[in-house]
PDB file of C-alpha atoms in Angstrom:
ATOM      1  CA  MET A   1     -16.557 -19.003 -13.306  1.00 41.00           C
ATOM      2  CA  SER A   2     -19.890 -17.331 -12.595  1.00 43.00           C
ATOM      3  CA  SER A   3     -19.183 -17.515  -8.848  1.00 62.00           C
ATOM      4  CA  HIS A   4     -16.513 -14.799  -9.094  1.00 85.00           C
ATOM      5  CA  HIS A   5     -17.559 -11.279  -8.281  1.00 89.00           C
ATOM      6  CA  ILE A   6     -17.099  -8.768 -11.099  1.00 92.00           C
ATOM      7  CA  SER A   7     -17.108  -5.191  -9.780  1.00 93.00           C
ATOM      8  CA  SER A   8     -19.226  -2.677 -11.690  1.00 93.00           C
ATOM      9  CA  HIS A   9     -17.731   0.533 -13.068  1.00 93.00           C
ATOM     10  CA  PHE A  10     -20.013   2.356 -10.622  1.00 95.00           C
ATOM     11  CA  THR A  11     -18.385   0.635  -7.600  1.00 94.00           C
ATOM     12  CA  LEU A  12     -14.803   1.046  -8.832  1.00 96.00           C
ATOM     13  CA  PHE A  13     -15.098   4.726  -9.812  1.00 97.00           C
ATOM     14  CA  GLY A  14     -17.210   5.441  -6.704  1.00 97.00           C
ATOM     15  CA  VAL A  15     -14.530   3.994  -4.396  1.00 97.00           C
ATOM     16  CA  ALA A  16     -11.750   5.883  -6.238  1.00 97.00           C
ATOM     17  CA  GLY A  17     -13.813   9.099  -5.942  1.00 97.00           C
ATOM     18  CA  ALA A  18     -14.320   8.534  -2.203  1.00 97.00           C
ATOM     19  CA  LEU A  19     -10.569   7.954  -1.790  1.00 97.00           C
ATOM     20  CA  LEU A  20      -9.796  11.252  -3.565  1.00 97.00           C
ATOM     21  CA  VAL A  21     -12.293  13.152  -1.384  1.00 97.00           C
ATOM     22  CA  LEU A  22     -10.768  11.612   1.768  1.00 97.00           C
ATOM     23  CA  THR A  23      -7.245  12.505   0.547  1.00 96.00           C
ATOM     24  CA  PHE A  24      -8.358  16.114   0.136  1.00 96.00           C
ATOM     25  CA  LEU A  25     -10.000  15.969   3.596  1.00 95.00           C
ATOM     26  CA  THR A  26      -6.868  14.645   5.305  1.00 95.00           C
ATOM     27  CA  VAL A  27      -4.847  17.553   3.818  1.00 94.00           C
ATOM     28  CA  ALA A  28      -7.624  20.099   4.548  1.00 94.00           C
ATOM     29  CA  VAL A  29      -7.847  19.237   8.268  1.00 92.00           C
ATOM     30  CA  THR A  30      -4.220  20.345   8.658  1.00 90.00           C
ATOM     31  CA  TRP A  31      -5.245  23.892   7.576  1.00 90.00           C
ATOM     32  CA  ILE A  32      -7.405  24.256  10.680  1.00 89.00           C
ATOM     33  CA  ASN A  33      -5.218  23.724  13.725  1.00 83.00           C
ATOM     34  CA  ILE A  34      -6.626  20.771  15.627  1.00 85.00           C
ATOM     35  CA  PRO A  35      -4.831  20.496  19.020  1.00 85.00           C
ATOM     36  CA  GLU A  36      -2.596  17.560  19.990  1.00 80.00           C
ATOM     37  CA  PRO A  37      -3.286  14.649  20.118  1.00 84.00           C
ATOM     38  CA  TYR A  38      -6.545  14.933  18.146  1.00 90.00           C
ATOM     39  CA  ASN A  39      -4.810  15.917  14.887  1.00 90.00           C
ATOM     40  CA  VAL A  40      -2.988  12.546  14.844  1.00 92.00           C
ATOM     41  CA  ILE A  41      -6.205  10.703  15.724  1.00 93.00           C
ATOM     42  CA  VAL A  42      -8.101  12.411  12.873  1.00 94.00           C
ATOM     43  CA  ALA A  43      -5.282  11.693  10.380  1.00 94.00           C
ATOM     44  CA  ILE A  44      -5.122   8.007  11.370  1.00 95.00           C
ATOM     45  CA  ALA A  45      -8.932   7.666  11.395  1.00 96.00           C
ATOM     46  CA  ILE A  46      -9.148   8.988   7.803  1.00 96.00           C
ATOM     47  CA  ALA A  47      -6.278   6.674   6.744  1.00 97.00           C
ATOM     48  CA  ILE A  48      -8.070   3.660   8.303  1.00 97.00           C
ATOM     49  CA  VAL A  49     -11.294   4.501   6.407  1.00 97.00           C
ATOM     50  CA  LYS A  50      -9.312   4.809   3.152  1.00 97.00           C
ATOM     51  CA  ALA A  51      -7.453   1.536   3.771  1.00 97.00           C
ATOM     52  CA  ALA A  52     -10.763  -0.200   4.582  1.00 97.00           C
ATOM     53  CA  LEU A  53     -12.285   1.053   1.298  1.00 97.00           C
ATOM     54  CA  VAL A  54      -9.303  -0.280  -0.683  1.00 97.00           C
ATOM     55  CA  ALA A  55      -9.306  -3.634   1.162  1.00 96.00           C
ATOM     56  CA  MET A  56     -13.074  -4.196   0.923  1.00 96.00           C
ATOM     57  CA  PHE A  57     -13.844  -3.044  -2.616  1.00 96.00           C
ATOM     58  CA  PHE A  58     -10.558  -3.006  -4.586  1.00 96.00           C
ATOM     59  CA  MET A  59      -9.142  -6.127  -2.911  1.00 95.00           C
ATOM     60  CA  ASN A  60     -12.626  -7.704  -2.984  1.00 93.00           C
ATOM     61  CA  LEU A  61     -12.692  -8.761   0.701  1.00 94.00           C
ATOM     62  CA  TYR A  62     -16.347  -7.653   0.837  1.00 94.00           C
ATOM     63  CA  TRP A  63     -17.344 -10.344  -1.675  1.00 92.00           C
ATOM     64  CA  ASP A  64     -14.658 -12.938  -0.882  1.00 90.00           C
ATOM     65  CA  SER A  65     -14.560 -15.913   1.399  1.00 88.00           C
ATOM     66  CA  LYS A  66     -14.570 -14.371   4.895  1.00 93.00           C
ATOM     67  CA  PHE A  67     -11.487 -16.411   5.748  1.00 94.00           C
ATOM     68  CA  ASN A  68      -9.328 -13.960   3.748  1.00 94.00           C
ATOM     69  CA  SER A  69     -10.680 -11.069   5.845  1.00 95.00           C
ATOM     70  CA  ILE A  70      -9.874 -12.981   9.044  1.00 96.00           C
ATOM     71  CA  VAL A  71      -6.296 -13.543   7.841  1.00 96.00           C
ATOM     72  CA  PHE A  72      -5.869  -9.819   7.084  1.00 96.00           C
ATOM     73  CA  LEU A  73      -7.469  -8.681  10.365  1.00 96.00           C
ATOM     74  CA  LEU A  74      -5.204 -11.088  12.300  1.00 95.00           C
ATOM     75  CA  ALA A  75      -2.186  -9.344  10.727  1.00 95.00           C
ATOM     76  CA  ILE A  76      -3.497  -6.027  12.038  1.00 96.00           C
ATOM     77  CA  LEU A  77      -4.208  -7.557  15.461  1.00 97.00           C
ATOM     78  CA  PHE A  78      -0.632  -8.846  15.696  1.00 96.00           C
ATOM     79  CA  PHE A  79       0.676  -5.428  14.615  1.00 96.00           C
ATOM     80  CA  VAL A  80      -1.338  -3.806  17.452  1.00 96.00           C
ATOM     81  CA  ILE A  81       0.121  -6.336  19.929  1.00 97.00           C
ATOM     82  CA  PHE A  82       3.616  -5.552  18.563  1.00 96.00           C
ATOM     83  CA  VAL A  83       3.061  -1.788  19.101  1.00 96.00           C
ATOM     84  CA  SER A  84       1.410  -2.138  22.530  1.00 96.00           C
ATOM     85  CA  ILE A  85       3.971  -4.402  24.127  1.00 95.00           C
ATOM     86  CA  THR A  86       6.891  -2.342  22.777  1.00 94.00           C
ATOM     87  CA  LEU A  87       5.326   0.901  24.057  1.00 93.00           C
ATOM     88  CA  LEU A  88       4.787  -0.674  27.498  1.00 92.00           C
ATOM     89  CA  ASP A  89       8.574  -0.752  27.672  1.00 88.00           C
ATOM     90  CA  THR A  90       9.648   2.427  25.859  1.00 87.00           C
ATOM     91  CA  LEU A  91       7.037   4.802  27.333  1.00 86.00           C
ATOM     92  CA  PHE A  92       7.902   3.940  30.936  1.00 84.00           C
ATOM     93  CA  ARG A  93      11.687   4.120  30.966  1.00 80.00           C
ATOM     94  CA  ASP A  94      12.938   6.536  33.612  1.00 71.00           C
ATOM     95  CA  ALA A  95      15.107   8.790  31.505  1.00 64.00           C
ATOM     96  CA  GLY A  96      14.680   7.544  27.981  1.00 55.00           C
ATOM     97  CA  LEU A  97      17.810   6.704  26.075  1.00 61.00           C
ATOM     98  CA  PRO A  98      19.658   9.957  25.411  1.00 58.00           C
ATOM     99  CA  ILE A  99      21.866   8.499  22.657  1.00 57.00           C
ATOM    100  CA  TYR A 100      18.794   7.737  20.509  1.00 59.00           C
TER     101      TYR A 100
ATOM    102  CA  MET B   1     -13.302 -35.258 -30.394  1.00 45.00           C
ATOM    103  CA  GLY B   2     -12.473 -31.670 -31.374  1.00 51.00           C
ATOM    104  CA  ASN B   3     -14.715 -30.539 -28.556  1.00 55.00           C
ATOM    105  CA  GLN B   4     -12.738 -32.592 -26.041  1.00 56.00           C
ATOM    106  CA  ILE B   5      -9.458 -31.019 -27.146  1.00 52.00           C
ATOM    107  CA  ALA B   6     -10.914 -27.507 -26.789  1.00 55.00           C
ATOM    108  CA  GLU B   7     -12.214 -28.448 -23.338  1.00 56.00           C
ATOM    109  CA  ALA B   8      -8.799 -29.840 -22.289  1.00 54.00           C
ATOM    110  CA  ASP B   9      -7.053 -26.730 -23.595  1.00 57.00           C
ATOM    111  CA  LYS B  10      -9.324 -24.454 -21.571  1.00 59.00           C
ATOM    112  CA  LYS B  11      -8.530 -26.368 -18.402  1.00 63.00           C
ATOM    113  CA  SER B  12      -4.773 -26.543 -19.045  1.00 77.00           C
ATOM    114  CA  HIS B  13      -4.181 -24.134 -16.135  1.00 83.00           C
ATOM    115  CA  LEU B  14      -5.786 -26.603 -13.684  1.00 86.00           C
ATOM    116  CA  GLN B  15      -3.129 -28.474 -11.725  1.00 86.00           C
ATOM    117  CA  HIS B  16      -3.798 -32.125 -10.893  1.00 86.00           C
ATOM    118  CA  HIS B  17      -3.871 -31.683  -7.110  1.00 86.00           C
ATOM    119  CA  PHE B  18      -6.904 -29.370  -7.217  1.00 89.00           C
ATOM    120  CA  VAL B  19     -10.518 -30.515  -7.539  1.00 87.00           C
ATOM    121  CA  ASP B  20     -11.489 -27.693  -9.885  1.00 87.00           C
ATOM    122  CA  SER B  21     -10.550 -24.189 -11.051  1.00 87.00           C
ATOM    123  CA  ASP B  22     -12.472 -22.488  -8.252  1.00 88.00           C
ATOM    124  CA  GLN B  23     -10.633 -24.410  -5.550  1.00 89.00           C
ATOM    125  CA  GLN B  24      -7.309 -23.635  -7.242  1.00 91.00           C
ATOM    126  CA  PHE B  25      -8.243 -19.937  -7.458  1.00 92.00           C
ATOM    127  CA  GLU B  26      -9.321 -19.720  -3.803  1.00 92.00           C
ATOM    128  CA  SER B  27      -6.200 -21.560  -2.574  1.00 92.00           C
ATOM    129  CA  SER B  28      -3.911 -19.346  -4.591  1.00 93.00           C
ATOM    130  CA  LYS B  29      -5.642 -16.217  -3.348  1.00 95.00           C
ATOM    131  CA  LEU B  30      -5.437 -17.364   0.294  1.00 95.00           C
ATOM    132  CA  GLY B  31      -1.708 -17.960  -0.246  1.00 96.00           C
ATOM    133  CA  MET B  32      -1.388 -14.397  -1.570  1.00 97.00           C
ATOM    134  CA  TRP B  33      -3.223 -13.017   1.483  1.00 96.00           C
ATOM    135  CA  ILE B  34      -0.855 -14.896   3.799  1.00 96.00           C
ATOM    136  CA  PHE B  35       2.077 -13.342   1.904  1.00 97.00           C
ATOM    137  CA  LEU B  36       0.441  -9.910   2.330  1.00 97.00           C
ATOM    138  CA  VAL B  37       0.272 -10.581   6.098  1.00 96.00           C
ATOM    139  CA  THR B  38       4.060 -11.013   6.150  1.00 96.00           C
ATOM    140  CA  GLU B  39       4.334  -7.720   4.209  1.00 97.00           C
ATOM    141  CA  VAL B  40       2.122  -5.925   6.752  1.00 96.00           C
ATOM    142  CA  LEU B  41       4.321  -7.222   9.576  1.00 96.00           C
ATOM    143  CA  MET B  42       7.560  -6.291   7.760  1.00 96.00           C
ATOM    144  CA  PHE B  43       6.347  -2.693   7.336  1.00 97.00           C
ATOM    145  CA  GLY B  44       4.920  -3.061  10.874  1.00 97.00           C
ATOM    146  CA  GLY B  45       8.452  -3.118  12.298  1.00 96.00           C
ATOM    147  CA  LEU B  46       9.164   0.258  10.650  1.00 97.00           C
ATOM    148  CA  PHE B  47       5.842   1.686  11.857  1.00 97.00           C
ATOM    149  CA  VAL B  48       6.740   0.572  15.413  1.00 97.00           C
ATOM    150  CA  ALA B  49      10.101   2.382  15.101  1.00 95.00           C
ATOM    151  CA  TYR B  50       8.203   5.478  13.918  1.00 96.00           C
ATOM    152  CA  ILE B  51       5.682   5.316  16.802  1.00 95.00           C
ATOM    153  CA  ILE B  52       8.342   4.864  19.508  1.00 93.00           C
ATOM    154  CA  TYR B  53      10.518   7.590  18.070  1.00 92.00           C
ATOM    155  CA  ARG B  54       7.614  10.036  17.758  1.00 92.00           C
ATOM    156  CA  SER B  55       6.547   9.291  21.356  1.00 90.00           C
ATOM    157  CA  TRP B  56      10.086  10.126  22.511  1.00 88.00           C
ATOM    158  CA  HIS B  57      10.668  13.219  20.344  1.00 89.00           C
ATOM    159  CA  PRO B  58       7.323  14.765  19.241  1.00 90.00           C
ATOM    160  CA  ASP B  59       9.012  18.173  18.753  1.00 90.00           C
ATOM    161  CA  LEU B  60      11.507  16.666  16.269  1.00 92.00           C
ATOM    162  CA  PHE B  61       8.689  15.364  14.048  1.00 92.00           C
ATOM    163  CA  TYR B  62       7.050  18.817  13.884  1.00 91.00           C
ATOM    164  CA  LEU B  63      10.308  20.497  12.877  1.00 91.00           C
ATOM    165  CA  ALA B  64      11.566  17.847  10.459  1.00 92.00           C
ATOM    166  CA  ALA B  65       8.261  17.281   8.620  1.00 91.00           C
ATOM    167  CA  LYS B  66       8.430  20.907   7.421  1.00 90.00           C
ATOM    168  CA  GLU B  67      11.251  19.763   5.101  1.00 91.00           C
ATOM    169  CA  LEU B  68       8.825  17.435   3.281  1.00 94.00           C
ATOM    170  CA  ASP B  69       6.754  18.862   0.422  1.00 94.00           C
ATOM    171  CA  THR B  70       3.049  18.248   1.183  1.00 94.00           C
ATOM    172  CA  ALA B  71       2.035  19.103  -2.402  1.00 95.00           C
ATOM    173  CA  LEU B  72       4.335  16.397  -3.845  1.00 96.00           C
ATOM    174  CA  GLY B  73       3.179  13.885  -1.203  1.00 96.00           C
ATOM    175  CA  ALA B  74      -0.484  14.622  -1.971  1.00 96.00           C
ATOM    176  CA  THR B  75       0.164  14.343  -5.728  1.00 97.00           C
ATOM    177  CA  ASN B  76       1.763  10.943  -5.191  1.00 97.00           C
ATOM    178  CA  THR B  77      -1.251   9.847  -3.102  1.00 97.00           C
ATOM    179  CA  VAL B  78      -3.582  10.782  -5.973  1.00 97.00           C
ATOM    180  CA  VAL B  79      -1.291   8.999  -8.476  1.00 98.00           C
ATOM    181  CA  LEU B  80      -1.363   5.784  -6.420  1.00 97.00           C
ATOM    182  CA  ILE B  81      -5.160   5.919  -5.970  1.00 97.00           C
ATOM    183  CA  ALA B  82      -5.506   6.312  -9.754  1.00 97.00           C
ATOM    184  CA  SER B  83      -3.166   3.334 -10.281  1.00 97.00           C
ATOM    185  CA  SER B  84      -5.244   1.222  -7.870  1.00 97.00           C
ATOM    186  CA  LEU B  85      -8.328   2.118  -9.918  1.00 97.00           C
ATOM    187  CA  THR B  86      -6.654   1.180 -13.224  1.00 97.00           C
ATOM    188  CA  ILE B  87      -5.436  -2.219 -11.935  1.00 97.00           C
ATOM    189  CA  ALA B  88      -8.959  -2.929 -10.570  1.00 97.00           C
ATOM    190  CA  LEU B  89     -10.368  -1.995 -14.008  1.00 97.00           C
ATOM    191  CA  ALA B  90      -7.763  -4.300 -15.622  1.00 97.00           C
ATOM    192  CA  ILE B  91      -8.974  -7.238 -13.503  1.00 97.00           C
ATOM    193  CA  ARG B  92     -12.582  -6.436 -14.408  1.00 96.00           C
ATOM    194  CA  ALA B  93     -11.594  -6.387 -18.095  1.00 96.00           C
ATOM    195  CA  VAL B  94      -9.865  -9.804 -17.837  1.00 96.00           C
ATOM    196  CA  GLN B  95     -12.931 -11.234 -16.079  1.00 95.00           C
ATOM    197  CA  LEU B  96     -15.024 -10.038 -19.040  1.00 96.00           C
ATOM    198  CA  ASP B  97     -12.463 -11.424 -21.579  1.00 95.00           C
ATOM    199  CA  LYS B  98     -11.659  -7.900 -22.820  1.00 95.00           C
ATOM    200  CA  ILE B  99      -7.940  -8.698 -22.989  1.00 96.00           C
ATOM    201  CA  ARG B 100      -7.016  -5.648 -25.136  1.00 96.00           C
ATOM    202  CA  SER B 101      -8.489  -3.188 -22.685  1.00 97.00           C
ATOM    203  CA  ALA B 102      -7.002  -5.141 -19.734  1.00 97.00           C
ATOM    204  CA  ILE B 103      -3.546  -4.686 -21.315  1.00 97.00           C
ATOM    205  CA  ASN B 104      -4.215  -0.951 -21.729  1.00 97.00           C
ATOM    206  CA  TYR B 105      -5.329  -0.583 -18.100  1.00 97.00           C
ATOM    207  CA  MET B 106      -2.237  -2.485 -16.886  1.00 98.00           C
ATOM    208  CA  ALA B 107       0.019  -0.291 -19.060  1.00 98.00           C
ATOM    209  CA  ALA B 108      -1.667   2.771 -17.502  1.00 98.00           C
ATOM    210  CA  THR B 109      -0.948   1.321 -14.034  1.00 98.00           C
ATOM    211  CA  VAL B 110       2.749   0.884 -14.879  1.00 98.00           C
ATOM    212  CA  ALA B 111       2.838   4.469 -16.218  1.00 98.00           C
ATOM    213  CA  LEU B 112       1.249   5.820 -13.012  1.00 98.00           C
ATOM    214  CA  ALA B 113       3.685   3.791 -10.892  1.00 98.00           C
ATOM    215  CA  GLY B 114       6.513   5.294 -12.967  1.00 98.00           C
ATOM    216  CA  THR B 115       5.096   8.785 -12.309  1.00 98.00           C
ATOM    217  CA  PHE B 116       5.151   8.021  -8.572  1.00 98.00           C
ATOM    218  CA  MET B 117       8.823   6.983  -8.755  1.00 98.00           C
ATOM    219  CA  VAL B 118       9.786  10.078 -10.792  1.00 98.00           C
ATOM    220  CA  ILE B 119       8.176  12.366  -8.184  1.00 97.00           C
ATOM    221  CA  LYS B 120       9.938  10.387  -5.439  1.00 97.00           C
ATOM    222  CA  TYR B 121      13.238  10.799  -7.342  1.00 97.00           C
ATOM    223  CA  PHE B 122      12.809  14.605  -7.355  1.00 96.00           C
ATOM    224  CA  GLU B 123      11.970  14.580  -3.621  1.00 96.00           C
ATOM    225  CA  TYR B 124      15.043  12.468  -2.790  1.00 96.00           C
ATOM    226  CA  THR B 125      17.504  14.431  -4.966  1.00 96.00           C
ATOM    227  CA  ASP B 126      16.189  17.707  -3.512  1.00 94.00           C
ATOM    228  CA  LYS B 127      17.018  16.386  -0.034  1.00 94.00           C
ATOM    229  CA  PHE B 128      20.375  14.913  -1.045  1.00 94.00           C
ATOM    230  CA  ALA B 129      21.334  18.354  -2.430  1.00 94.00           C
ATOM    231  CA  LYS B 130      20.736  19.823   1.041  1.00 92.00           C
ATOM    232  CA  GLY B 131      22.857  17.126   2.679  1.00 92.00           C
ATOM    233  CA  ILE B 132      19.868  15.230   4.076  1.00 93.00           C
ATOM    234  CA  PHE B 133      21.086  11.636   3.938  1.00 91.00           C
ATOM    235  CA  PRO B 134      20.077   8.724   6.180  1.00 89.00           C
ATOM    236  CA  GLY B 135      22.217   7.893   9.209  1.00 85.00           C
ATOM    237  CA  ALA B 136      25.820   9.088   9.468  1.00 86.00           C
ATOM    238  CA  GLY B 137      25.786  10.841   6.077  1.00 87.00           C
ATOM    239  CA  TYR B 138      23.451  13.551   7.404  1.00 90.00           C
ATOM    240  CA  THR B 139      25.075  17.014   7.098  1.00 89.00           C
ATOM    241  CA  TYR B 140      22.077  19.404   6.943  1.00 90.00           C
ATOM    242  CA  ASP B 141      21.987  22.062   9.692  1.00 86.00           C
ATOM    243  CA  GLY B 142      18.585  23.651   8.931  1.00 85.00           C
ATOM    244  CA  ILE B 143      16.738  21.762  11.677  1.00 87.00           C
ATOM    245  CA  ASP B 144      17.406  22.861  15.230  1.00 85.00           C
ATOM    246  CA  HIS B 145      17.296  19.454  16.899  1.00 86.00           C
ATOM    247  CA  ASP B 146      20.061  17.040  17.970  1.00 84.00           C
ATOM    248  CA  MET B 147      18.206  14.000  16.669  1.00 86.00           C
ATOM    249  CA  ALA B 148      17.210  15.449  13.264  1.00 89.00           C
ATOM    250  CA  ALA B 149      19.196  12.781  11.361  1.00 90.00           C
ATOM    251  CA  ASN B 150      17.098  10.017  12.942  1.00 91.00           C
ATOM    252  CA  PHE B 151      13.813  11.369  11.584  1.00 93.00           C
ATOM    253  CA  PHE B 152      15.239  11.166   8.089  1.00 94.00           C
ATOM    254  CA  SER B 153      16.652   7.681   8.680  1.00 94.00           C
ATOM    255  CA  ILE B 154      13.085   6.586   9.483  1.00 95.00           C
ATOM    256  CA  TYR B 155      11.762   8.577   6.500  1.00 96.00           C
ATOM    257  CA  TYR B 156      14.233   6.978   4.062  1.00 96.00           C
ATOM    258  CA  MET B 157      13.698   3.454   5.407  1.00 96.00           C
ATOM    259  CA  MET B 158       9.890   3.679   5.212  1.00 97.00           C
ATOM    260  CA  THR B 159       9.597   5.459   1.841  1.00 97.00           C
ATOM    261  CA  GLY B 160      12.578   3.493   0.480  1.00 97.00           C
ATOM    262  CA  LEU B 161      11.098   0.072   1.291  1.00 97.00           C
ATOM    263  CA  HIS B 162       7.779   1.308  -0.117  1.00 98.00           C
ATOM    264  CA  GLY B 163       9.566   2.532  -3.268  1.00 97.00           C
ATOM    265  CA  ILE B 164      11.188  -0.895  -3.721  1.00 98.00           C
ATOM    266  CA  HIS B 165       7.687  -2.391  -3.546  1.00 98.00           C
ATOM    267  CA  VAL B 166       6.460   0.047  -6.220  1.00 98.00           C
ATOM    268  CA  VAL B 167       9.315  -1.027  -8.525  1.00 98.00           C
ATOM    269  CA  ILE B 168       8.591  -4.737  -7.857  1.00 98.00           C
ATOM    270  CA  GLY B 169       4.907  -4.033  -8.545  1.00 98.00           C
ATOM    271  CA  MET B 170       5.819  -2.412 -11.892  1.00 98.00           C
ATOM    272  CA  GLY B 171       7.789  -5.540 -12.774  1.00 98.00           C
ATOM    273  CA  LEU B 172       4.918  -7.865 -11.802  1.00 98.00           C
ATOM    274  CA  ILE B 173       2.346  -5.847 -13.780  1.00 98.00           C
ATOM    275  CA  THR B 174       4.671  -5.807 -16.827  1.00 98.00           C
ATOM    276  CA  TRP B 175       4.925  -9.607 -16.490  1.00 97.00           C
ATOM    277  CA  MET B 176       1.102  -9.777 -16.429  1.00 97.00           C
ATOM    278  CA  ILE B 177       0.939  -7.639 -19.605  1.00 97.00           C
ATOM    279  CA  ILE B 178       3.240 -10.182 -21.314  1.00 97.00           C
ATOM    280  CA  LYS B 179       1.077 -13.077 -20.034  1.00 95.00           C
ATOM    281  CA  ALA B 180      -2.057 -11.350 -21.307  1.00 96.00           C
ATOM    282  CA  LYS B 181      -0.466 -10.663 -24.719  1.00 96.00           C
ATOM    283  CA  LYS B 182       0.457 -14.344 -25.023  1.00 95.00           C
ATOM    284  CA  GLY B 183      -3.144 -15.281 -24.213  1.00 93.00           C
ATOM    285  CA  PHE B 184      -2.351 -17.062 -20.921  1.00 93.00           C
ATOM    286  CA  VAL B 185      -5.071 -15.252 -18.971  1.00 94.00           C
ATOM    287  CA  HIS B 186      -8.805 -15.126 -19.680  1.00 93.00           C
ATOM    288  CA  SER B 187     -12.123 -15.125 -17.811  1.00 92.00           C
ATOM    289  CA  GLY B 188     -11.593 -18.791 -16.868  1.00 91.00           C
ATOM    290  CA  TYR B 189      -8.124 -18.259 -15.437  1.00 93.00           C
ATOM    291  CA  TYR B 190      -6.894 -14.874 -14.224  1.00 94.00           C
ATOM    292  CA  THR B 191      -5.353 -15.858 -10.850  1.00 95.00           C
ATOM    293  CA  PRO B 192      -1.930 -14.223 -11.509  1.00 95.00           C
ATOM    294  CA  VAL B 193      -3.568 -10.917 -12.490  1.00 96.00           C
ATOM    295  CA  GLU B 194      -5.823 -11.051  -9.414  1.00 96.00           C
ATOM    296  CA  ASN B 195      -2.874 -11.705  -7.065  1.00 97.00           C
ATOM    297  CA  THR B 196      -0.740  -8.993  -8.693  1.00 97.00           C
ATOM    298  CA  GLY B 197      -3.699  -6.640  -8.152  1.00 97.00           C
ATOM    299  CA  LEU B 198      -3.818  -7.603  -4.447  1.00 97.00           C
ATOM    300  CA  PHE B 199      -0.089  -6.838  -4.122  1.00 98.00           C
ATOM    301  CA  TRP B 200      -0.534  -3.480  -5.859  1.00 98.00           C
ATOM    302  CA  HIS B 201      -3.461  -2.474  -3.616  1.00 97.00           C
ATOM    303  CA  LEU B 202      -1.390  -3.313  -0.503  1.00 97.00           C
ATOM    304  CA  VAL B 203       1.357  -0.977  -1.763  1.00 97.00           C
ATOM    305  CA  ASP B 204      -1.369   1.686  -2.077  1.00 97.00           C
ATOM    306  CA  ILE B 205      -2.655   1.001   1.481  1.00 97.00           C
ATOM    307  CA  ILE B 206       0.860   1.391   2.940  1.00 97.00           C
ATOM    308  CA  TRP B 207       1.265   4.763   1.196  1.00 97.00           C
ATOM    309  CA  ILE B 208      -2.178   5.821   2.537  1.00 97.00           C
ATOM    310  CA  PHE B 209      -0.638   5.553   6.037  1.00 97.00           C
ATOM    311  CA  LEU B 210       2.825   6.920   5.163  1.00 97.00           C
ATOM    312  CA  PHE B 211       1.437  10.139   3.643  1.00 96.00           C
ATOM    313  CA  PRO B 212      -0.309  11.602   6.749  1.00 95.00           C
ATOM    314  CA  LEU B 213       2.306  10.180   9.154  1.00 95.00           C
ATOM    315  CA  LEU B 214       5.300  11.743   7.376  1.00 95.00           C
ATOM    316  CA  TYR B 215       4.039  14.751   5.390  1.00 95.00           C
ATOM    317  CA  LEU B 216       1.027  16.030   7.330  1.00 92.00           C
ATOM    318  CA  ILE B 217       2.512  16.777  10.758  1.00 87.00           C
ATOM    319  CA  ASP B 218       1.586  20.451  11.038  1.00 73.00           C
TER     320      ASP B 218
END
């Protein structure tokens, strides 16, 4: 089983440390008032970096067969399509739906 | 002869339709990733509801998010990151045949997951006491917005489905502890532990998005 990647303590603790720093950062940026819509963009950007760290180094995608990464990225692509096509409808309704 | 028996015993995990252990491991892991895709798309539906609702009522999200305790949300984020680290360390320990320490790391992961659920319990009961229930049960009048109940319906659905996943994850990791204690997993075969780890990390990733989207709207 020598072909399997075994993560070093350095990698695992390093990634966890980076995740903690980014968690602090995402809370800290709310203390300075970043104007709309940039505050949402910053929050999502930090979350994407954190998710990428978990997926690459904790879930081993970095060392795995690249096919697993393609499968995961396709899920995200289909989620983006889901969001985009729904927003094309809901953002351009004349008066919204007052009951909701 | 004795050697052959030992060899056969070591390969007992290998099912007849696979060429070798590596192929079995890779196939199983790909299957787990495909399951995780369905999980992403299930939560995706809730994220779409959140996005549409926030685009319609941005003011509601600013008002309602003030009811959520950022300190508790941040604590839970740290707890889940720590639990992701301990499950990753558990997998490393199994790969190195350090079964005792793998069991300890998995027990730590279950304990951290339990901590997450306890904090979530205090958050929920605090809201229930104020009359903040999902849907028609909503009776709180502290938020000056007609649609306030809908924010909390989205909040309860997203954090609730995530909480169910945390509980399922605790069950799976406990199952892995039992497997490890019975000696079913070792450096030659640790597929179930690996796949449980993948599930647990996905639960962590979903919380990484829920935390800023629900708690950090300033």
